[in-house]
């Protein structure tokens, strides 16, 4: 699913759609790529900028759209301090799953994480 097309009508639905837009095999491959990129950007400001433009900024824009729609629907408060940390939470779960559990992130894990951590932090 194209991230720009995600609009299920609810915050939970949008986050669930984001969590399952890639299959488990793709997520495992993406995790390996992310680990390599994270190591490489420490030594290259140019690569860090490219990484931000290629991955971070588009994800931030999509999450901000999802959150803004949730605010407009009254699902979350606009002044909720957790809003600015949603990308940190999602990216952290994606990367830390392997580091902490020795397992790649999966759709099931991300859905559980969204339900247990992200939505409660947002008061949804």
Coordinates of C-alpha atoms in Angstrom, one line a residue:
X1 CA 0.0 0.0 0.0
X2 CA 1.3 3.4 -0.9
X3 CA 1.8 5.4 2.3
X4 CA -0.1 8.4 0.7
X5 CA -3.2 6.2 0.4
X6 CA -3.4 5.3 4.1
X7 CA -6.6 6.8 5.4
X8 CA -8.8 4.2 7.1
X9 CA -11.0 6.7 9.0
X10 CA -9.4 5.9 12.4
X11 CA -6.0 6.4 14.0
X12 CA -5.8 2.7 15.0
X13 CA -6.7 1.7 11.5
X14 CA -4.2 4.0 9.9
X15 CA -1.4 2.8 12.2
X16 CA -2.4 -0.8 11.6
X17 CA -2.3 -0.2 7.8
X18 CA 1.2 1.3 8.2
X19 CA 2.4 -1.7 10.2
X20 CA 1.3 -4.2 7.7
X21 CA 2.2 -2.4 4.4
X22 CA 5.3 -4.7 4.1
X23 CA 5.4 -8.4 4.6
X24 CA 7.6 -10.0 7.3
X25 CA 10.3 -11.0 4.8
X26 CA 10.6 -7.4 3.5
X27 CA 10.7 -6.1 7.0
X28 CA 13.6 -8.4 7.9
X29 CA 15.5 -7.3 4.9
X30 CA 14.8 -3.6 5.6
X31 CA 16.0 -4.1 9.2
X32 CA 19.3 -5.4 8.0
X33 CA 19.6 -2.5 5.6
X34 CA 18.7 0.0 8.3
X35 CA 21.3 -1.3 10.7
X36 CA 24.0 -1.0 8.0
X37 CA 22.9 2.6 7.1
X38 CA 22.8 3.7 10.7
X39 CA 26.4 2.6 11.1
X40 CA 27.5 4.3 7.9
X41 CA 25.8 7.6 8.6
X42 CA 27.9 8.2 11.7
X43 CA 30.9 8.7 9.5
X44 CA 29.3 10.6 6.7
X45 CA 27.3 13.8 7.1
X46 CA 26.3 13.6 3.4
X47 CA 25.0 10.1 3.8
X48 CA 23.1 11.2 7.0
X49 CA 21.4 14.0 5.0
X50 CA 20.5 11.5 2.2
X51 CA 19.1 9.0 4.8
X52 CA 17.0 11.7 6.3
X53 CA 15.7 12.9 3.0
X54 CA 15.1 9.3 1.7
X55 CA 13.6 7.7 4.8
X56 CA 13.0 10.0 7.8
X57 CA 11.4 13.0 6.2
X58 CA 8.8 11.0 4.2
X59 CA 7.9 8.9 7.2
X60 CA 7.6 12.0 9.4
X61 CA 5.3 13.6 6.8
X62 CA 3.1 10.5 6.6
X63 CA 2.9 10.1 10.4
X64 CA 2.1 13.8 10.7
X65 CA -0.8 13.5 8.2
X66 CA -2.1 10.5 10.1
X67 CA -1.9 12.3 13.4
X68 CA -3.4 15.5 12.1
X69 CA -6.4 13.6 10.8
X70 CA -6.8 12.0 14.2
X71 CA -6.7 15.4 15.9
X72 CA -9.3 16.7 13.4
X73 CA -11.6 13.6 14.2
X74 CA -11.2 14.2 17.9
X75 CA -9.4 11.0 18.5
X76 CA -6.3 12.6 20.1
X77 CA -5.6 16.0 21.6
X78 CA -3.5 18.4 19.5
X79 CA -1.4 19.3 22.7
X80 CA -0.5 15.7 23.5
X81 CA 3.2 15.7 24.1
X82 CA 3.6 12.1 22.8
X83 CA 2.7 13.3 19.2
X84 CA 6.3 14.6 18.6
X85 CA 7.7 11.2 19.6
X86 CA 5.6 8.8 17.5
X87 CA 8.2 8.4 14.8
X88 CA 10.8 7.8 17.5
X89 CA 8.6 5.1 19.0
X90 CA 7.8 3.4 15.6
X91 CA 11.4 3.5 14.3
X92 CA 12.7 2.4 17.7
X93 CA 10.4 -0.6 17.7
X94 CA 11.4 -1.5 14.2
X95 CA 15.2 -1.4 15.0
X96 CA 15.2 -2.5 18.6
X97 CA 13.2 -5.7 18.0
X98 CA 16.3 -7.5 16.6
X99 CA 18.7 -5.9 19.2
X100 CA 16.6 -6.8 22.2
X101 CA 14.8 -10.0 21.2
X102 CA 17.1 -11.3 18.5
X103 CA 14.2 -11.4 16.1
X104 CA 13.2 -9.3 13.1
X105 CA 10.2 -7.1 13.4
X106 CA 7.0 -8.7 12.1
X107 CA 3.5 -7.4 11.3
X108 CA 2.3 -9.2 14.5
X109 CA 4.9 -7.5 16.6
X110 CA 4.3 -4.1 15.2
X111 CA 0.5 -4.4 15.5
X112 CA 1.0 -5.4 19.2
X113 CA 3.4 -2.6 19.8
X114 CA 1.0 0.0 18.3
X115 CA -1.8 -1.3 20.5
X116 CA 0.3 -1.5 23.7
X117 CA 2.6 1.5 23.4
X118 CA 1.8 4.0 20.7
X119 CA -2.0 4.3 21.0
X120 CA -2.0 4.5 24.8
X121 CA 0.8 7.2 24.7
X122 CA -1.5 9.2 22.4
X123 CA -4.5 8.7 24.6
X124 CA -6.3 6.8 21.8

